[in-house]
Amino acid sequence: NDSLRGVDFSNVLENPESATYDAVRDGALFNYNMLAYLDSEFILNISRFILEGGNPKELPNKGWRPNMAKRGAIRSVYDGRYKLNRYFSPQEHHTPASIEELFANNDLELFDLHSDPYELNNLTMNRTKNGELLVAMNDKLNGLIETEVGEDSGQMLPGGEDANWTLDPSISKLRM
């Protein structure tokens, strides 16, 4: 099926014992928009309202909305050694192609799980020393998204493509 994205791993099933970590793809891709966790103040308002005896049916009339500018969407890749996590606003789906774009529009984490299995040393804190590794992992992440997902423009979120979930400076003033 040409319209179904993904990777054929039938060759690995023939002899799974001999398969290497990267036999099927360059890394494990994790795509998630954490809308339920995006804005703790929004959840706190709802919780307080209900705990104080408020009627849940009145919630839509309260006018509370999550702050969608917060960076609660994640794109992540693990390649067997390194793990890159890229957090961004769900209103700003984008495919960063440079280190400047990465730092401008994302919160970043990069860990070497061989030497730091508990993820205590964020390698992005030393941009000079780890910049090339960061760019390489980002390229790997972008490649996996392209292969397994296709365009990542927020089309899976409420309102789909018509909701304009992409990073567009010309409409940033309209956002919360």
mmCIF file of C-alpha atoms in Angstrom:
data_model
loop_
_atom_site.group_PDB
_atom_site.id
_atom_site.type_symbol
_atom_site.label_atom_id
_atom_site.label_comp_id
_atom_site.label_asym_id
_atom_site.label_seq_id
_atom_site.Cartn_x
_atom_site.Cartn_y
_atom_site.Cartn_z
ATOM 1 C CA ASN A 1 0.000 0.000 0.000
ATOM 2 C CA ASP A 2 1.708 3.186 -1.209
ATOM 3 C CA SER A 3 -0.351 5.448 1.062
ATOM 4 C CA LEU A 4 0.629 3.623 4.260
ATOM 5 C CA ARG A 5 3.871 4.972 5.700
ATOM 6 C CA GLY A 6 6.247 2.794 7.618
ATOM 7 C CA VAL A 7 9.146 0.406 7.318
ATOM 8 C CA ASP A 8 9.146 -3.185 6.066
ATOM 9 C CA PHE A 9 10.812 -5.328 8.732
ATOM 10 C CA SER A 10 9.867 -8.763 7.385
ATOM 11 C CA ASN A 11 13.566 -9.557 6.782
ATOM 12 C CA VAL A 12 14.218 -9.236 10.536
ATOM 13 C CA LEU A 13 11.446 -11.714 11.319
ATOM 14 C CA GLU A 14 13.245 -14.407 9.339
ATOM 15 C CA ASN A 15 16.219 -14.338 11.731
ATOM 16 C CA PRO A 16 15.450 -12.056 14.701
ATOM 17 C CA GLU A 17 18.321 -13.353 16.870
ATOM 18 C CA SER A 18 20.895 -11.858 14.521
ATOM 19 C CA ALA A 19 19.159 -8.501 14.055
ATOM 20 C CA THR A 20 21.065 -5.427 15.186
ATOM 21 C CA TYR A 21 19.384 -2.505 16.899
ATOM 22 C CA ASP A 22 19.344 -0.512 13.668
ATOM 23 C CA ALA A 23 18.383 -3.385 11.351
ATOM 24 C CA VAL A 24 15.016 -1.822 10.566
ATOM 25 C CA ARG A 25 15.556 1.906 11.044
ATOM 26 C CA ASP A 26 18.108 4.424 12.304
ATOM 27 C CA GLY A 27 16.364 4.824 15.642
ATOM 28 C CA ALA A 28 13.167 4.595 17.613
ATOM 29 C CA LEU A 29 10.827 7.512 16.920
ATOM 30 C CA PHE A 30 8.527 8.986 19.564
ATOM 31 C CA ASN A 31 5.892 11.541 18.464
ATOM 32 C CA TYR A 32 3.487 12.886 21.035
ATOM 33 C CA ASN A 33 1.483 16.032 21.641
ATOM 34 C CA MET A 34 1.007 16.202 25.391
ATOM 35 C CA LEU A 35 -2.130 18.340 25.335
ATOM 36 C CA ALA A 36 -3.431 16.992 28.641
ATOM 37 C CA TYR A 37 -0.166 18.002 30.338
ATOM 38 C CA LEU A 38 0.508 21.179 28.384
ATOM 39 C CA ASP A 39 -0.713 23.794 30.839
ATOM 40 C CA SER A 40 -0.666 22.946 34.532
ATOM 41 C CA GLU A 41 -2.474 26.196 35.431
ATOM 42 C CA PHE A 42 -5.397 25.215 33.212
ATOM 43 C CA ILE A 43 -5.643 21.795 34.882
ATOM 44 C CA LEU A 44 -5.233 23.398 38.317
ATOM 45 C CA ASN A 45 -8.160 25.778 37.666
ATOM 46 C CA ILE A 46 -10.399 22.886 36.659
ATOM 47 C CA SER A 47 -9.300 20.763 39.628
ATOM 48 C CA ARG A 48 -9.897 23.565 42.119
ATOM 49 C CA PHE A 49 -13.300 24.322 40.638
ATOM 50 C CA ILE A 50 -14.432 20.704 40.949
ATOM 51 C CA LEU A 51 -12.854 20.156 44.385
ATOM 52 C CA GLU A 52 -14.617 23.275 45.673
ATOM 53 C CA GLY A 53 -17.970 21.814 44.618
ATOM 54 C CA GLY A 54 -18.289 23.339 41.166
ATOM 55 C CA ASN A 55 -20.562 21.625 38.681
ATOM 56 C CA PRO A 56 -18.465 20.047 35.883
ATOM 57 C CA LYS A 57 -21.264 20.904 33.430
ATOM 58 C CA GLU A 58 -20.424 24.592 34.016
ATOM 59 C CA LEU A 59 -16.798 24.177 32.905
ATOM 60 C CA PRO A 60 -17.387 25.161 29.259
ATOM 61 C CA ASN A 61 -18.817 28.488 30.468
ATOM 62 C CA LYS A 62 -15.748 29.346 32.561
ATOM 63 C CA GLY A 63 -13.771 30.488 29.534
ATOM 64 C CA TRP A 64 -10.633 28.677 30.625
ATOM 65 C CA ARG A 65 -8.355 27.584 27.805
ATOM 66 C CA PRO A 66 -4.963 25.901 27.927
ATOM 67 C CA ASN A 67 -2.039 28.078 26.934
ATOM 68 C CA MET A 68 -1.129 26.435 23.641
ATOM 69 C CA ALA A 69 2.066 28.482 23.385
ATOM 70 C CA LYS A 70 3.700 26.280 26.017
ATOM 71 C CA ARG A 71 6.125 23.678 24.692
ATOM 72 C CA GLY A 72 4.247 20.446 25.302
ATOM 73 C CA ALA A 73 4.652 18.663 21.982
ATOM 74 C CA ILE A 74 7.602 16.275 21.752
ATOM 75 C CA ARG A 75 9.534 14.657 18.963
ATOM 76 C CA SER A 76 12.170 12.232 20.138
ATOM 77 C CA VAL A 77 14.626 9.728 18.711
ATOM 78 C CA TYR A 78 16.741 7.046 20.380
ATOM 79 C CA ASP A 79 19.428 5.399 18.265
ATOM 80 C CA GLY A 80 20.715 2.800 20.703
ATOM 81 C CA ARG A 81 23.106 5.219 22.385
ATOM 82 C CA TYR A 82 21.871 8.798 22.160
ATOM 83 C CA LYS A 83 18.411 10.165 22.855
ATOM 84 C CA LEU A 84 17.271 13.538 21.536
ATOM 85 C CA ASN A 85 14.078 15.133 22.858
ATOM 86 C CA ARG A 86 12.715 18.214 21.110
ATOM 87 C CA TYR A 87 9.852 20.039 22.868
ATOM 88 C CA PHE A 88 7.852 22.741 21.074
ATOM 89 C CA SER A 89 4.505 24.499 21.177
ATOM 90 C CA PRO A 90 1.721 22.541 19.461
ATOM 91 C CA GLN A 91 1.025 25.795 17.603
ATOM 92 C CA GLU A 92 4.519 25.732 16.155
ATOM 93 C CA HIS A 93 4.990 22.426 14.339
ATOM 94 C CA HIS A 94 8.163 22.727 12.307
ATOM 95 C CA THR A 95 11.091 20.762 10.942
ATOM 96 C CA PRO A 96 14.253 22.468 12.202
ATOM 97 C CA ALA A 97 17.131 22.178 9.761
ATOM 98 C CA SER A 98 19.838 24.099 11.628
ATOM 99 C CA ILE A 99 21.216 24.392 15.122
ATOM 100 C CA GLU A 100 19.913 27.961 15.233
ATOM 101 C CA GLU A 101 16.355 26.792 14.480
ATOM 102 C CA LEU A 102 16.665 24.041 17.065
ATOM 103 C CA PHE A 103 17.538 26.440 19.870
ATOM 104 C CA ALA A 104 15.175 29.219 18.731
ATOM 105 C CA ASN A 105 11.970 27.171 18.603
ATOM 106 C CA ASN A 106 12.494 24.224 20.949
ATOM 107 C CA ASP A 107 13.498 23.130 24.407
ATOM 108 C CA LEU A 108 16.109 20.431 23.885
ATOM 109 C CA GLU A 109 17.518 17.427 25.688
ATOM 110 C CA LEU A 110 20.295 15.196 24.379
ATOM 111 C CA PHE A 111 21.614 12.307 26.442
ATOM 112 C CA ASP A 112 24.324 9.669 25.978
ATOM 113 C CA LEU A 113 22.626 6.668 27.553
ATOM 114 C CA HIS A 114 25.841 4.615 27.516
ATOM 115 C CA SER A 115 27.664 6.998 29.864
ATOM 116 C CA ASP A 116 24.579 8.613 31.432
ATOM 117 C CA PRO A 117 21.781 6.013 31.725
ATOM 118 C CA TYR A 118 19.824 8.141 34.215
ATOM 119 C CA GLU A 119 19.742 11.145 31.861
ATOM 120 C CA LEU A 120 21.362 13.591 34.267
ATOM 121 C CA ASN A 121 23.755 15.337 31.854
ATOM 122 C CA ASN A 122 21.951 17.245 29.099
ATOM 123 C CA LEU A 123 24.517 17.503 26.301
ATOM 124 C CA THR A 124 22.745 20.485 24.729
ATOM 125 C CA MET A 125 24.028 22.587 27.615
ATOM 126 C CA ASN A 126 27.445 22.545 25.899
ATOM 127 C CA ARG A 127 26.490 23.641 22.417
ATOM 128 C CA THR A 128 30.098 24.118 21.284
ATOM 129 C CA LYS A 129 31.240 20.634 22.256
ATOM 130 C CA ASN A 130 28.072 18.755 21.236
ATOM 131 C CA GLY A 131 26.694 20.853 18.370
ATOM 132 C CA GLU A 132 27.643 18.382 15.632
ATOM 133 C CA LEU A 133 26.099 15.488 17.549
ATOM 134 C CA LEU A 134 22.930 17.515 18.118
ATOM 135 C CA VAL A 135 22.620 18.323 14.412
ATOM 136 C CA ALA A 136 23.262 14.667 13.475
ATOM 137 C CA MET A 137 20.594 13.438 15.897
ATOM 138 C CA ASN A 138 18.168 16.087 14.660
ATOM 139 C CA ASP A 139 18.793 14.980 11.072
ATOM 140 C CA LYS A 140 18.085 11.398 12.170
ATOM 141 C CA LEU A 141 14.878 12.555 13.878
ATOM 142 C CA ASN A 142 13.730 14.531 10.837
ATOM 143 C CA GLY A 143 14.475 11.558 8.574
ATOM 144 C CA LEU A 144 12.460 9.164 10.725
ATOM 145 C CA ILE A 145 9.533 11.579 10.855
ATOM 146 C CA GLU A 146 9.618 11.922 7.068
ATOM 147 C CA THR A 147 9.776 8.142 6.580
ATOM 148 C CA GLU A 148 7.267 7.062 9.209
ATOM 149 C CA VAL A 149 4.884 10.022 9.487
ATOM 150 C CA GLY A 150 5.328 12.234 6.461
ATOM 151 C CA GLU A 151 4.555 15.897 6.870
ATOM 152 C CA ASP A 152 4.389 16.796 10.558
ATOM 153 C CA SER A 153 2.205 19.895 10.523
ATOM 154 C CA GLY A 154 -0.194 19.147 13.370
ATOM 155 C CA GLN A 155 -2.729 17.602 11.016
ATOM 156 C CA MET A 156 -3.522 14.970 13.646
ATOM 157 C CA LEU A 157 -4.626 17.599 16.188
ATOM 158 C CA PRO A 158 -8.159 18.996 16.626
ATOM 159 C CA GLY A 159 -9.156 20.928 13.524
ATOM 160 C CA GLY A 160 -6.556 19.163 11.405
ATOM 161 C CA GLU A 161 -4.624 21.138 8.827
ATOM 162 C CA ASP A 162 -7.248 23.903 8.842
ATOM 163 C CA ALA A 163 -6.362 24.778 12.453
ATOM 164 C CA ASN A 164 -2.910 26.033 11.387
ATOM 165 C CA TRP A 165 -0.680 24.222 13.846
ATOM 166 C CA THR A 166 2.535 25.182 12.017
ATOM 167 C CA LEU A 167 5.167 27.739 12.971
ATOM 168 C CA ASP A 168 4.255 30.867 11.033
ATOM 169 C CA PRO A 169 5.645 34.189 12.296
ATOM 170 C CA SER A 170 3.005 36.168 10.386
ATOM 171 C CA ILE A 171 0.209 34.893 12.644
ATOM 172 C CA SER A 172 2.060 34.673 15.965
ATOM 173 C CA LYS A 173 0.302 37.815 17.252
ATOM 174 C CA LEU A 174 -3.041 35.979 16.970
ATOM 175 C CA ARG A 175 -1.971 33.237 19.355
ATOM 176 C CA MET A 176 -2.495 33.087 23.109
#
